[in-house]
């Protein structure tokens, strides 16, 4: 695909001042290189370029591709968390989403509400944490919830979050791309990173171009937001917790004609402990205008090689999703599933990895729950690579039981 740049022009190469890498000419030098152009990489590029840095984003596939975890029209804007490290990030992300909307003139959020029900312990924990923050929430009975949202069934107390709903995810990618370019960032799609070589004063990225040529670029530091390919790229460079890649298969279901005027919030259905054995897992979903109601199991897919996916759910998974929709969604046609395929990259705890080792900053392991936090994570990773601030403690590598980088001590960012 063609390479374009923003209004500040093409980042200036420094041919006399940069070395050769394995016989490959180093043709350009940047302040920072971001590897991986999904939502997290675009948000990081936007943040870095907004601070006046020369930034290069390298993405193996085309914009909005369906090989990873960032594609599709919608995501849940979901704040049903009990943990402060998620709620702090959510509050910042909500503010930054609104800033992106104001700057771009495009709607990125529809806060039509979020309902959470099922496991009483999880519902109560989220309620108590949100109430302590003064969040716009209420707790209602399942009968009250069914009166408001007749297309759904509920169990136990239902947590209603008014400052939540859905993200216009595909639009968000376009906005982050456009604003990054406006600030002078270079975004190169169809460019596959073959190797990362951290040196004493800069990092070299060796890249295969769409034409099949091999070139190299250097930077003071790199940020790796490569999703399912993170472990491959950082093997031998940064010790990471296990990152398990799964293929997940939510689906859109058609609304029955008699429920055409019904309201549809975003939702979480946490399975009570008594039902977890033999049942696939927790459920989530939201309205996707023009496509139906998206319903999916969370983190139950088969482990896969991201380059060798089937893009097809198993018959068992498909049947279990249909069974759930038939029972819990009287307003949906359970036989109308339009299947989706995406990847999750899961840490054992499902907490993210946000940290810096030497000249490499990594954002990974978003475990199927990262999109709502995208602009805030971009800020965290930009701060981390610049040494402006460390990521929240819960997301650092040592919180995952990982220390050091192959004998090199942690450096909290490089300027």
XYZ file of C-alpha atoms in Angstrom:
415
model
C 0.000 0.000 0.000
C 1.240 3.541 -0.581
C 2.998 5.338 2.217
C 1.558 8.676 3.207
C 2.566 11.209 5.781
C 0.968 14.039 7.673
C 1.131 17.769 7.192
C 4.551 18.057 8.851
C 6.025 16.033 6.018
C 8.139 12.929 5.806
C 10.331 12.066 8.789
C 13.867 13.071 7.897
C 16.407 10.293 7.292
C 19.903 10.607 8.712
C 21.952 8.434 6.320
C 25.338 9.630 7.524
C 24.660 9.054 11.196
C 23.063 5.603 11.265
C 24.758 2.222 10.912
C 24.108 -0.731 8.645
C 22.186 -3.694 10.096
C 23.187 -7.172 8.885
C 23.997 -5.775 5.469
C 20.621 -4.040 5.185
C 20.867 -0.279 4.674
C 19.336 1.793 7.454
C 17.431 4.404 5.533
C 15.604 6.446 8.179
C 15.813 7.422 11.820
C 12.842 8.297 14.027
C 12.311 9.285 17.620
C 10.067 6.268 18.169
C 8.875 3.280 16.154
C 5.550 1.643 17.005
C 5.219 -1.959 15.836
C 1.638 -3.094 15.353
C -1.080 -0.859 13.938
C -4.191 -2.126 15.663
C -6.061 0.008 18.167
C -3.294 0.087 20.784
C -0.544 0.926 18.314
C -2.600 3.667 16.688
C -3.416 5.201 20.071
C 0.258 5.141 21.055
C 1.261 6.712 17.740
C -1.362 9.437 18.220
C -0.078 10.182 21.710
C 3.583 10.297 20.692
C 2.970 12.388 17.585
C 0.838 14.785 19.634
C 3.943 15.475 21.730
C 5.929 16.537 18.674
C 7.959 13.366 18.154
C 8.892 11.864 14.780
C 6.996 8.577 14.885
C 6.859 5.623 12.507
C 4.112 3.010 12.808
C 4.745 -0.329 11.101
C 1.812 -2.680 10.496
C 2.086 -6.031 8.744
C -1.460 -6.027 7.355
C -3.838 -3.488 5.801
C -5.828 -0.925 7.831
C -8.735 -2.482 9.708
C -7.687 -6.045 8.771
C -9.495 -9.050 10.246
C -6.439 -11.053 11.334
C -6.205 -9.717 14.870
C -8.326 -8.228 17.638
C -9.150 -4.657 16.556
C -11.542 -5.119 13.622
C -15.313 -4.853 13.632
C -17.845 -2.070 14.060
C -18.497 -2.151 17.814
C -17.057 -2.931 21.243
C -18.463 -2.720 24.751
C -17.760 0.452 26.691
C -17.886 -1.510 29.911
C -17.043 -0.247 33.405
C -18.407 -3.197 35.411
C -15.129 -3.712 37.276
C -14.321 -3.938 40.970
C -10.579 -3.221 40.655
C -9.311 0.340 40.917
C -6.590 -0.158 38.293
C -9.255 -0.842 35.667
C -11.653 1.852 36.866
C -8.909 4.498 36.937
C -8.012 3.598 33.364
C -11.683 3.615 32.339
C -12.279 7.105 33.708
C -9.256 8.422 31.817
C -10.267 6.594 28.646
C -13.789 8.039 28.769
C -12.349 11.542 28.955
C -9.921 10.867 26.099
C -12.622 9.305 23.917
C -14.572 12.538 24.314
C -11.480 14.546 23.370
C -11.036 12.429 20.245
C -14.678 13.005 19.337
C -14.331 16.758 19.797
C -11.157 16.940 17.740
C -12.334 14.700 14.911
C -15.970 15.757 14.780
C -17.015 12.079 14.741
C -19.077 10.143 17.250
C -17.047 7.341 18.806
C -19.227 6.447 21.805
C -22.908 5.705 22.266
C -23.552 5.612 26.005
C -26.832 3.732 25.848
C -26.139 1.920 29.116
C -24.626 -1.363 30.254
C -26.387 -4.081 32.248
C -24.483 -6.690 34.244
C -26.132 -9.697 35.879
C -25.515 -13.284 36.900
C -22.846 -14.076 39.477
C -24.040 -12.156 42.573
C -20.549 -11.763 44.037
C -19.162 -10.128 40.891
C -22.206 -7.914 40.427
C -22.042 -6.730 44.045
C -18.272 -6.128 43.921
C -18.568 -3.992 40.789
C -21.524 -2.110 42.271
C -19.690 -1.315 45.499
C -16.543 -0.087 43.737
C -18.502 2.093 41.324
C -20.747 3.453 44.072
C -17.676 4.472 46.076
C -16.593 6.563 43.084
C -19.986 8.212 42.689
C -20.587 6.535 39.329
C -23.942 6.833 37.559
C -25.272 3.383 38.479
C -28.285 1.672 39.964
C -29.124 -1.838 41.130
C -32.496 -3.206 40.027
C -34.364 -6.506 40.150
C -34.505 -8.899 37.203
C -38.210 -8.151 36.769
C -37.503 -4.414 36.583
C -34.736 -5.066 34.069
C -37.019 -7.207 31.894
C -39.583 -4.400 31.836
C -36.955 -1.990 30.491
C -35.307 -4.454 28.110
C -37.930 -7.046 27.129
C -35.670 -8.703 24.573
C -33.477 -10.082 27.374
C -33.837 -12.306 30.455
C -31.955 -11.632 33.687
C -30.943 -13.452 36.853
C -30.201 -11.890 40.225
C -29.707 -8.208 40.881
C -28.909 -6.240 37.736
C -26.261 -3.521 37.772
C -27.119 -0.675 35.406
C -24.254 1.625 34.363
C -25.357 4.787 32.602
C -21.858 6.072 31.683
C -21.260 2.986 29.553
C -22.499 1.493 26.305
C -20.678 0.854 23.054
C -17.672 2.100 21.118
C -17.787 2.735 17.373
C -14.625 0.685 17.003
C -14.020 0.860 13.250
C -14.568 4.623 13.322
C -12.122 4.893 16.219
C -9.353 3.258 14.173
C -9.950 5.703 11.331
C -9.866 8.695 13.683
C -6.648 7.606 15.409
C -5.018 6.980 12.027
C -6.076 10.390 10.682
C -5.081 12.365 13.775
C -1.703 10.619 13.921
C -0.999 11.601 10.318
C -2.108 15.182 10.964
C 0.547 15.376 13.666
C 3.257 14.204 11.290
C 3.439 10.488 12.049
C 4.269 8.049 9.260
C 1.943 5.043 9.117
C 3.122 2.211 6.890
C 0.733 -0.646 6.351
C 1.802 -3.853 4.632
C 5.239 -3.582 6.296
C 6.228 -6.684 8.243
C 8.856 -6.361 10.969
C 11.348 -9.207 10.616
C 13.647 -8.379 13.514
C 14.175 -5.957 16.378
C 17.771 -5.277 17.359
C 18.231 -3.096 20.461
C 21.649 -1.451 20.509
C 23.360 0.697 23.129
C 22.000 3.987 21.811
C 19.147 3.068 19.462
C 16.939 0.227 18.243
C 16.917 -1.124 14.690
C 13.808 -2.596 13.082
C 14.348 -4.684 9.964
C 11.278 -4.548 7.754
C 9.928 -6.327 4.681
C 8.048 -3.880 2.449
C 4.941 -4.670 0.355
C 7.257 -5.024 -2.667
C 9.303 -7.685 -0.884
C 12.325 -5.454 -0.309
C 14.112 -5.492 3.043
C 15.116 -2.255 4.744
C 15.832 -1.052 8.243
C 14.863 1.935 10.354
C 16.205 3.077 13.691
C 14.760 4.917 16.662
C 15.602 5.889 20.215
C 13.045 3.332 21.361
C 10.295 1.042 20.095
C 6.813 0.281 21.347
C 5.562 -3.205 20.502
C 1.774 -3.530 20.304
C 1.668 -6.557 18.040
C -1.218 -8.458 19.611
C -1.103 -12.174 18.864
C 2.392 -11.826 17.340
C 3.988 -10.198 20.399
C 5.708 -13.311 21.732
C 7.198 -14.068 18.304
C 8.622 -10.571 17.894
C 10.043 -10.312 21.405
C 11.385 -13.844 21.750
C 14.890 -13.558 23.165
C 14.493 -9.818 23.798
C 11.990 -9.367 26.635
C 10.858 -11.945 29.161
C 7.055 -11.985 29.127
C 4.402 -13.895 31.033
C 2.796 -16.665 28.983
C 0.680 -15.083 26.244
C -1.940 -17.556 25.074
C -3.563 -16.758 21.717
C -7.109 -18.000 21.204
C -9.578 -17.742 18.344
C -12.952 -16.453 19.559
C -16.259 -16.586 17.696
C -18.967 -14.164 18.770
C -21.881 -13.689 16.393
C -24.522 -11.160 15.447
C -28.127 -12.282 15.886
C -31.179 -10.748 14.231
C -33.830 -9.065 16.367
C -37.259 -10.692 16.090
C -39.797 -8.402 14.369
C -41.996 -8.151 17.469
C -39.025 -6.695 19.388
C -37.996 -4.233 16.682
C -38.771 -1.219 18.888
C -37.150 -2.643 22.036
C -34.137 -0.943 23.591
C -30.870 -2.895 23.638
C -28.147 -1.996 26.142
C -24.671 -3.421 26.161
C -24.433 -6.339 28.577
C -22.365 -8.726 30.677
C -23.700 -12.056 31.917
C -21.329 -13.468 34.533
C -22.048 -17.143 35.034
C -22.662 -18.114 38.681
C -20.155 -20.562 40.120
C -22.700 -23.359 40.203
C -23.109 -23.217 36.409
C -19.488 -22.886 35.335
C -18.678 -26.598 35.192
C -19.583 -27.834 31.732
C -20.642 -24.390 30.514
C -18.459 -22.389 28.181
C -18.152 -19.166 30.165
C -19.223 -15.599 30.711
C -21.120 -13.717 28.007
C -20.951 -10.184 26.674
C -22.523 -8.242 23.865
C -23.992 -5.086 22.420
C -26.094 -3.692 19.604
C -24.259 -3.237 16.312
C -26.485 -1.004 14.171
C -27.281 -2.642 10.855
C -25.872 -6.022 11.927
C -27.902 -7.118 14.942
C -27.052 -7.921 18.541
C -23.526 -9.191 19.065
C -23.282 -12.023 21.613
C -20.108 -13.867 22.514
C -18.472 -16.065 25.116
C -15.477 -14.463 26.802
C -12.099 -16.214 26.467
C -13.325 -19.711 25.662
C -11.856 -20.251 22.193
C -9.267 -22.789 21.121
C -5.590 -21.899 21.362
C -4.186 -21.159 17.897
C -1.180 -20.071 15.900
C -2.283 -16.619 14.669
C -0.944 -17.412 11.191
C -2.876 -20.700 10.958
C -6.427 -19.959 12.036
C -9.576 -21.699 10.851
C -11.775 -18.564 11.043
C -14.595 -20.968 11.945
C -16.143 -21.924 15.279
C -16.406 -25.553 16.269
C -19.816 -27.186 16.048
C -19.873 -27.465 19.852
C -19.102 -23.781 20.384
C -21.678 -22.753 17.803
C -24.348 -24.943 19.411
C -23.636 -23.641 22.904
C -23.881 -20.023 21.797
C -27.176 -20.778 20.063
C -28.456 -22.483 23.220
C -27.583 -19.470 25.335
C -29.255 -17.030 22.956
C -32.391 -19.182 22.744
C -32.753 -19.196 26.539
C -31.614 -15.720 27.576
C -32.660 -13.570 24.602
C -36.341 -13.964 23.717
C -35.965 -10.951 21.431
C -33.400 -12.625 19.163
C -33.610 -15.314 16.507
C -31.115 -17.970 17.690
C -30.871 -19.449 14.189
C -29.712 -16.215 12.565
C -26.082 -16.183 13.729
C -23.614 -14.279 11.543
C -20.321 -15.534 12.906
C -17.271 -13.382 13.629
C -13.672 -14.480 14.176
C -11.115 -12.604 16.248
C -8.135 -13.325 18.468
C -7.599 -12.883 22.180
C -4.087 -12.666 23.597
C -4.471 -13.771 27.203
C -2.207 -13.481 30.209
C -2.785 -15.999 33.030
C -4.448 -13.280 35.142
C -6.083 -11.512 32.162
C -4.345 -8.327 33.339
C -2.524 -6.383 30.641
C 1.239 -6.157 30.180
C 2.322 -2.504 30.032
C 5.994 -1.943 30.748
C 9.442 -0.974 29.482
C 12.619 -3.022 29.377
C 15.638 -1.186 28.059
C 14.636 0.569 24.844
C 11.633 -1.703 24.264
C 8.174 -0.864 25.590
C 5.484 -3.513 25.340
C 1.694 -3.366 25.416
C 0.212 -6.856 25.257
C -2.109 -9.418 26.774
C -5.276 -7.337 26.576
C -7.257 -10.530 27.075
C -10.377 -9.539 25.179
C -11.084 -6.513 27.348
C -8.749 -3.798 26.092
C -10.612 -1.748 23.494
C -12.555 0.427 25.931
C -9.241 1.579 27.403
C -7.524 2.300 24.068
C -6.789 6.056 24.315
C -5.655 5.762 27.931
C -3.369 2.837 27.106
C -1.872 4.918 24.312
C -1.052 7.574 26.884
C 0.420 5.007 29.309
C 2.674 3.490 26.627
C 3.793 6.894 25.349
C 4.719 7.942 28.876
C 6.527 4.655 29.422
C 8.723 4.804 26.316
C 9.627 8.428 27.054
C 10.377 7.805 30.713
C 7.717 10.331 31.720
C 5.847 7.925 34.012
C 5.728 4.233 34.760
C 2.604 2.233 33.920
C 0.171 1.395 36.728
C 1.744 -1.154 39.043
C -0.847 -3.866 38.355
C 0.183 -4.024 34.683
C 3.969 -4.003 35.047
C 5.995 -7.079 34.226
C 7.028 -7.665 37.815
C 3.331 -7.825 38.774
C 3.166 -10.794 36.376
C 6.155 -12.399 38.088
C 8.599 -11.393 35.335
C 11.817 -9.494 36.005
C 14.693 -8.227 33.869
C 15.434 -8.602 30.179
C 17.973 -11.348 29.547
C 20.489 -9.938 31.993
C 19.740 -6.280 31.259
C 18.205 -4.277 34.076
C 14.971 -2.373 33.623
C 15.375 1.141 32.253
C 12.276 3.232 32.879
C 12.074 4.710 29.411
C 14.603 6.567 27.324
C 14.326 10.111 26.092
